mmCIF file of C-alpha atoms in Angstrom:
data_model
loop_
_atom_site.group_PDB
_atom_site.id
_atom_site.type_symbol
_atom_site.label_atom_id
_atom_site.label_comp_id
_atom_site.label_asym_id
_atom_site.label_seq_id
_atom_site.Cartn_x
_atom_site.Cartn_y
_atom_site.Cartn_z
ATOM 1 C CA MET A 1 24.738 -80.151 8.799
ATOM 2 C CA THR A 2 23.157 -80.698 5.442
ATOM 3 C CA MET A 3 20.810 -77.653 5.992
ATOM 4 C CA ASN A 4 23.776 -75.270 6.682
ATOM 5 C CA LYS A 5 25.188 -76.208 3.416
ATOM 6 C CA VAL A 6 22.045 -75.449 1.529
ATOM 7 C CA ILE A 7 21.755 -71.974 3.092
ATOM 8 C CA LEU A 8 25.420 -71.169 2.283
ATOM 9 C CA ALA A 9 25.127 -72.212 -1.319
ATOM 10 C CA THR A 10 22.008 -70.023 -1.839
ATOM 11 C CA ALA A 11 23.798 -67.031 -0.359
ATOM 12 C CA ILE A 12 26.782 -67.616 -2.559
ATOM 13 C CA LEU A 13 24.463 -67.976 -5.702
ATOM 14 C CA VAL A 14 22.619 -64.631 -4.989
ATOM 15 C CA THR A 15 25.875 -62.722 -4.506
ATOM 16 C CA THR A 16 27.392 -64.138 -7.601
ATOM 17 C CA SER A 17 24.323 -63.254 -9.735
ATOM 18 C CA THR A 18 24.382 -59.618 -8.523
ATOM 19 C CA ALA A 19 28.096 -59.287 -9.281
ATOM 20 C CA HIS A 20 27.567 -60.213 -12.943
ATOM 21 C CA ALA A 21 24.660 -57.619 -13.622
ATOM 22 C CA GLN A 22 25.619 -54.881 -16.076
ATOM 23 C CA THR A 23 24.234 -51.353 -16.237
ATOM 24 C CA GLN A 24 23.048 -50.560 -19.787
ATOM 25 C CA ASP A 25 21.644 -46.992 -19.268
ATOM 26 C CA THR A 26 20.084 -44.606 -16.676
ATOM 27 C CA ALA A 27 17.155 -42.179 -16.522
ATOM 28 C CA GLY A 28 16.756 -39.332 -14.144
ATOM 29 C CA ILE A 29 14.040 -37.264 -12.647
ATOM 30 C CA SER A 30 14.498 -33.635 -11.826
ATOM 31 C CA VAL A 31 12.789 -32.589 -8.425
ATOM 32 C CA SER A 32 12.093 -28.873 -7.813
ATOM 33 C CA GLY A 33 10.075 -26.762 -5.417
ATOM 34 C CA SER A 34 10.605 -24.866 -2.137
ATOM 35 C CA ILE A 35 9.148 -24.209 1.272
ATOM 36 C CA ASN A 36 8.516 -20.480 1.343
ATOM 37 C CA ALA A 37 8.625 -19.084 4.894
ATOM 38 C CA ALA A 38 9.031 -15.479 3.680
ATOM 39 C CA ASN A 39 6.166 -13.132 4.264
ATOM 40 C CA THR A 40 5.176 -11.136 1.173
ATOM 41 C CA CYS A 41 2.580 -8.199 1.166
ATOM 42 C CA THR A 42 1.210 -6.516 -1.881
ATOM 43 C CA ILE A 43 -0.869 -3.410 -2.327
ATOM 44 C CA SER A 44 -3.283 -2.291 -5.165
ATOM 45 C CA VAL A 45 -5.720 0.494 -5.655
ATOM 46 C CA ASP A 46 -9.129 0.052 -7.253
ATOM 47 C CA GLY A 47 -11.226 2.819 -8.825
ATOM 48 C CA GLY A 48 -9.203 2.548 -12.051
ATOM 49 C CA GLY A 49 -6.205 3.985 -10.326
ATOM 50 C CA ALA A 50 -6.917 7.401 -11.833
ATOM 51 C CA LEU A 51 -8.655 10.685 -11.038
ATOM 52 C CA ASP A 52 -9.644 13.057 -13.961
ATOM 53 C CA ALA A 53 -9.651 16.710 -12.798
ATOM 54 C CA GLY A 54 -10.923 17.848 -16.182
ATOM 55 C CA SER A 55 -10.275 21.001 -18.106
ATOM 56 C CA HIS A 56 -11.404 24.331 -16.688
ATOM 57 C CA ASN A 57 -11.420 27.879 -18.051
ATOM 58 C CA THR A 58 -10.012 30.441 -15.631
ATOM 59 C CA VAL A 59 -13.135 32.691 -15.936
ATOM 60 C CA ASP A 60 -15.107 29.802 -14.524
ATOM 61 C CA LEU A 61 -13.008 29.345 -11.345
ATOM 62 C CA VAL A 62 -14.298 30.335 -7.930
ATOM 63 C CA PRO A 63 -12.052 33.208 -6.754
ATOM 64 C CA THR A 64 -11.867 31.716 -3.286
ATOM 65 C CA GLY A 65 -10.952 28.204 -4.475
ATOM 66 C CA ASP A 66 -13.234 25.266 -5.214
ATOM 67 C CA ILE A 67 -13.124 21.535 -6.066
ATOM 68 C CA LEU A 68 -12.217 20.897 -9.700
ATOM 69 C CA SER A 69 -12.663 17.104 -9.712
ATOM 70 C CA GLU A 70 -15.034 14.718 -8.006
ATOM 71 C CA PHE A 71 -13.996 13.858 -4.547
ATOM 72 C CA LYS A 72 -13.494 10.268 -5.659
ATOM 73 C CA GLU A 73 -13.425 7.225 -3.407
ATOM 74 C CA PHE A 74 -10.758 4.471 -3.726
ATOM 75 C CA ASN A 75 -10.016 1.240 -1.932
ATOM 76 C CA ALA A 76 -6.559 0.198 -1.322
ATOM 77 C CA THR A 77 -6.420 -3.575 -0.999
ATOM 78 C CA VAL A 78 -3.526 -5.273 0.851
ATOM 79 C CA GLY A 79 -2.729 -9.022 0.732
ATOM 80 C CA CYS A 80 -0.141 -10.807 2.900
ATOM 81 C CA SER A 81 1.135 -14.365 2.907
ATOM 82 C CA PHE A 82 0.934 -14.493 6.766
ATOM 83 C CA PRO A 83 -1.008 -12.357 9.291
ATOM 84 C CA THR A 84 0.819 -9.074 9.291
ATOM 85 C CA ALA A 85 0.241 -5.627 10.884
ATOM 86 C CA ILE A 86 0.556 -2.982 8.256
ATOM 87 C CA ALA A 87 0.808 0.756 7.663
ATOM 88 C CA VAL A 88 0.393 2.963 4.587
ATOM 89 C CA LYS A 89 2.454 6.030 3.871
ATOM 90 C CA TYR A 90 0.769 8.452 1.346
ATOM 91 C CA THR A 91 2.941 10.763 -0.824
ATOM 92 C CA SER A 92 2.406 12.645 -4.115
ATOM 93 C CA SER A 93 4.736 13.854 -6.876
ATOM 94 C CA LEU A 94 3.818 17.420 -5.778
ATOM 95 C CA PRO A 95 5.710 19.399 -3.196
ATOM 96 C CA PRO A 96 4.145 19.177 0.343
ATOM 97 C CA GLN A 97 2.902 22.290 2.154
ATOM 98 C CA PRO A 98 4.173 22.338 5.692
ATOM 99 C CA GLY A 99 2.034 25.485 6.372
ATOM 100 C CA ALA A 100 -1.029 23.509 5.140
ATOM 101 C CA ALA A 101 -0.199 20.145 6.241
ATOM 102 C CA TYR A 102 -3.743 18.873 5.681
ATOM 103 C CA ARG A 103 -3.051 18.837 1.932
ATOM 104 C CA LEU A 104 -1.443 15.910 0.158
ATOM 105 C CA GLY A 105 0.368 18.175 -2.286
ATOM 106 C CA ALA A 106 0.488 21.504 -4.054
ATOM 107 C CA TYR A 107 0.364 22.594 -7.683
ATOM 108 C CA GLU A 108 2.800 25.510 -7.924
ATOM 109 C CA THR A 109 3.325 28.016 -10.652
ATOM 110 C CA ASN A 110 6.868 28.885 -11.863
ATOM 111 C CA SER A 111 7.047 31.635 -9.294
ATOM 112 C CA GLY A 112 6.075 29.307 -6.483
ATOM 113 C CA LYS A 113 2.407 30.469 -6.020
ATOM 114 C CA VAL A 114 -0.012 27.615 -5.197
ATOM 115 C CA ALA A 115 -2.617 27.391 -7.983
ATOM 116 C CA ALA A 116 -4.249 24.174 -6.790
ATOM 117 C CA HIS A 117 -3.811 21.257 -4.435
ATOM 118 C CA LEU A 118 -4.635 17.677 -3.757
ATOM 119 C CA TYR A 119 -6.731 16.870 -0.888
ATOM 120 C CA ALA A 120 -7.178 13.319 0.461
ATOM 121 C CA SER A 121 -8.909 11.748 3.488
ATOM 122 C CA ILE A 122 -9.237 8.361 5.137
ATOM 123 C CA GLY A 123 -12.468 6.392 4.974
ATOM 124 C CA GLY A 124 -15.390 6.348 2.599
ATOM 125 C CA SER A 125 -18.547 4.387 2.215
ATOM 126 C CA ASN A 126 -17.145 1.625 4.483
ATOM 127 C CA ALA A 127 -14.801 1.322 7.371
ATOM 128 C CA PRO A 128 -11.359 -0.180 6.849
ATOM 129 C CA SER A 129 -11.413 -4.012 7.286
ATOM 130 C CA ALA A 130 -8.989 -6.669 8.202
ATOM 131 C CA ASP A 131 -9.823 -10.220 7.125
ATOM 132 C CA GLY A 132 -13.352 -8.995 6.415
ATOM 133 C CA VAL A 133 -13.906 -7.444 9.833
ATOM 134 C CA ASP A 134 -14.526 -3.703 10.163
ATOM 135 C CA GLN A 135 -11.853 -1.945 12.062
ATOM 136 C CA ALA A 136 -10.628 1.696 12.423
ATOM 137 C CA PHE A 137 -7.713 3.809 11.330
ATOM 138 C CA ALA A 138 -4.956 5.332 13.495
ATOM 139 C CA ALA A 139 -2.514 8.015 12.477
ATOM 140 C CA ILE A 140 1.132 7.094 13.185
ATOM 141 C CA GLY A 141 3.192 9.258 10.812
ATOM 142 C CA ASP A 142 4.861 11.023 13.665
ATOM 143 C CA GLN A 143 6.202 7.773 15.227
ATOM 144 C CA ASP A 144 8.986 5.488 14.515
ATOM 145 C CA LEU A 145 7.374 2.510 12.903
ATOM 146 C CA SER A 146 10.027 0.088 14.325
ATOM 147 C CA THR A 147 8.561 0.881 17.840
ATOM 148 C CA ILE A 148 4.961 0.014 16.907
ATOM 149 C CA SER A 149 3.603 -3.534 17.181
ATOM 150 C CA THR A 150 0.320 -5.410 17.778
ATOM 151 C CA ALA A 151 0.755 -4.608 21.514
ATOM 152 C CA SER A 152 0.850 -0.951 20.903
ATOM 153 C CA THR A 153 -2.147 1.129 22.098
ATOM 154 C CA LEU A 154 -3.055 3.920 19.507
ATOM 155 C CA THR A 155 -5.717 6.622 19.134
ATOM 156 C CA PRO A 156 -8.521 5.995 16.614
ATOM 157 C CA ALA A 157 -8.721 8.574 13.803
ATOM 158 C CA ALA A 158 -12.060 9.944 12.763
ATOM 159 C CA THR A 159 -13.400 9.036 9.365
ATOM 160 C CA GLY A 160 -12.663 11.842 7.014
ATOM 161 C CA SER A 161 -9.307 12.805 8.691
ATOM 162 C CA PRO A 162 -6.959 14.362 6.066
ATOM 163 C CA ILE A 163 -4.044 12.631 4.561
ATOM 164 C CA SER A 164 -0.946 14.738 4.858
ATOM 165 C CA GLY A 165 1.768 14.900 2.300
ATOM 166 C CA VAL A 166 4.290 16.257 5.025
ATOM 167 C CA ILE A 167 6.710 13.651 6.125
ATOM 168 C CA GLY A 168 6.715 13.387 9.966
ATOM 169 C CA ASN A 169 3.100 14.588 10.191
ATOM 170 C CA SER A 170 0.986 12.159 12.131
ATOM 171 C CA ASP A 171 -1.578 12.110 9.179
ATOM 172 C CA ASN A 172 1.091 11.021 6.709
ATOM 173 C CA ILE A 173 0.811 7.328 7.687
ATOM 174 C CA TYR A 174 -2.074 5.288 8.886
ATOM 175 C CA THR A 175 -2.539 1.831 10.241
ATOM 176 C CA VAL A 176 -5.515 -0.310 11.063
ATOM 177 C CA ILE A 177 -6.503 -0.965 14.654
ATOM 178 C CA ASP A 178 -9.122 -3.177 16.419
ATOM 179 C CA ALA A 179 -11.661 -2.392 19.111
ATOM 180 C CA ASN A 180 -8.787 -2.606 21.740
ATOM 181 C CA ASN A 181 -6.971 0.143 19.732
ATOM 182 C CA ASN A 182 -4.139 -2.373 18.868
ATOM 183 C CA PRO A 183 -2.791 -2.695 15.275
ATOM 184 C CA VAL A 184 -4.407 -5.667 13.656
ATOM 185 C CA ALA A 185 -2.397 -8.508 12.103
ATOM 186 C CA ALA A 186 -4.284 -9.925 9.127
ATOM 187 C CA THR A 187 -3.748 -11.415 5.630
ATOM 188 C CA ALA A 188 -6.282 -9.261 3.812
ATOM 189 C CA PHE A 189 -6.952 -5.533 4.344
ATOM 190 C CA VAL A 190 -9.301 -3.074 2.476
ATOM 191 C CA LEU A 191 -8.416 0.629 3.252
ATOM 192 C CA PRO A 192 -10.933 3.190 1.766
ATOM 193 C CA PHE A 193 -9.844 6.773 1.152
ATOM 194 C CA LYS A 194 -10.936 9.683 -0.970
ATOM 195 C CA LEU A 195 -8.955 12.035 -3.301
ATOM 196 C CA GLY A 196 -9.752 15.316 -5.063
ATOM 197 C CA VAL A 197 -8.217 18.318 -6.776
ATOM 198 C CA TRP A 198 -9.089 21.848 -5.506
ATOM 199 C CA SER A 199 -8.132 25.269 -7.027
ATOM 200 C CA ASP A 200 -6.617 27.831 -4.593
ATOM 201 C CA ASP A 201 -7.619 31.426 -3.840
ATOM 202 C CA THR A 202 -6.802 33.599 -6.835
ATOM 203 C CA SER A 203 -5.925 36.553 -4.619
ATOM 204 C CA SER A 204 -2.369 35.333 -4.486
ATOM 205 C CA GLY A 205 -1.934 36.239 -8.148
ATOM 206 C CA TRP A 206 -1.242 32.815 -9.400
ATOM 207 C CA LEU A 207 -3.665 33.372 -12.426
ATOM 208 C CA ASN A 208 -1.143 36.040 -13.628
ATOM 209 C CA ASP A 209 1.605 33.318 -13.551
ATOM 210 C CA ILE A 210 -0.241 31.118 -15.898
ATOM 211 C CA ALA A 211 -1.758 33.727 -18.290
ATOM 212 C CA GLY A 212 -1.607 32.607 -21.873
ATOM 213 C CA SER A 213 -0.737 28.988 -21.123
ATOM 214 C CA SER A 214 -2.210 25.802 -19.987
ATOM 215 C CA PHE A 215 -1.597 24.821 -16.428
ATOM 216 C CA SER A 216 -1.140 21.071 -15.885
ATOM 217 C CA LEU A 217 -3.001 19.290 -13.050
ATOM 218 C CA SER A 218 -1.159 16.040 -13.685
ATOM 219 C CA SER A 219 0.478 14.300 -10.645
ATOM 220 C CA THR A 220 0.953 10.845 -9.118
ATOM 221 C CA VAL A 221 -0.052 9.786 -5.613
ATOM 222 C CA THR A 222 1.951 6.847 -4.152
ATOM 223 C CA LEU A 223 0.808 4.377 -1.359
ATOM 224 C CA GLU A 224 3.815 2.937 0.291
ATOM 225 C CA LEU A 225 3.136 -0.210 2.242
ATOM 226 C CA HIS A 226 5.036 -1.061 5.457
ATOM 227 C CA SER A 227 4.823 -4.028 7.812
ATOM 228 C CA ILE A 228 4.949 -3.242 11.525
#
């Protein structure tokens, strides 16, 4: 009986002590951060991201057309947060040539004659790679990208195949495939390609269109990255 009284008294004492405590001030800590489940892929191009076609006198041009710049090799580098199968669409600021779909774009005079063109091809000194492993390219520009997955079986494209500027042409978009010809999902890709500027055959009369002026060879090539 005596012990019960002691326990009760102690309980009342603690409760009473807490009730009389007074808050003098507070301090807070701000917590920030996130858990990112979104997949982000980026693409960049090495080689300085530029091609200099130089300055040329018309008297020095090869009448049947010839290369005006070096056929320069570039590497497009793709990085993704999570393993992803990717495809790259190539376009230029120049009008495409449906009748010469192997070209990336055409430099036209004011009368519409083609004076020069961009030519690009896949491959280079090295094969395309995915997470450091050599793979192969496949042309898929004539297919609906939403229908392609890592389960799709595609046809390998030969190194040096042209890159077309014509939308809907198979050579306008390329993906990376493995030894089983399936698109590869990876976090890092290196995609080699070459780009150059060629003059066109002068028999079309395009030289007459630019007589007394300077014809610009400035243009922009865009690599558009897609996940598949």
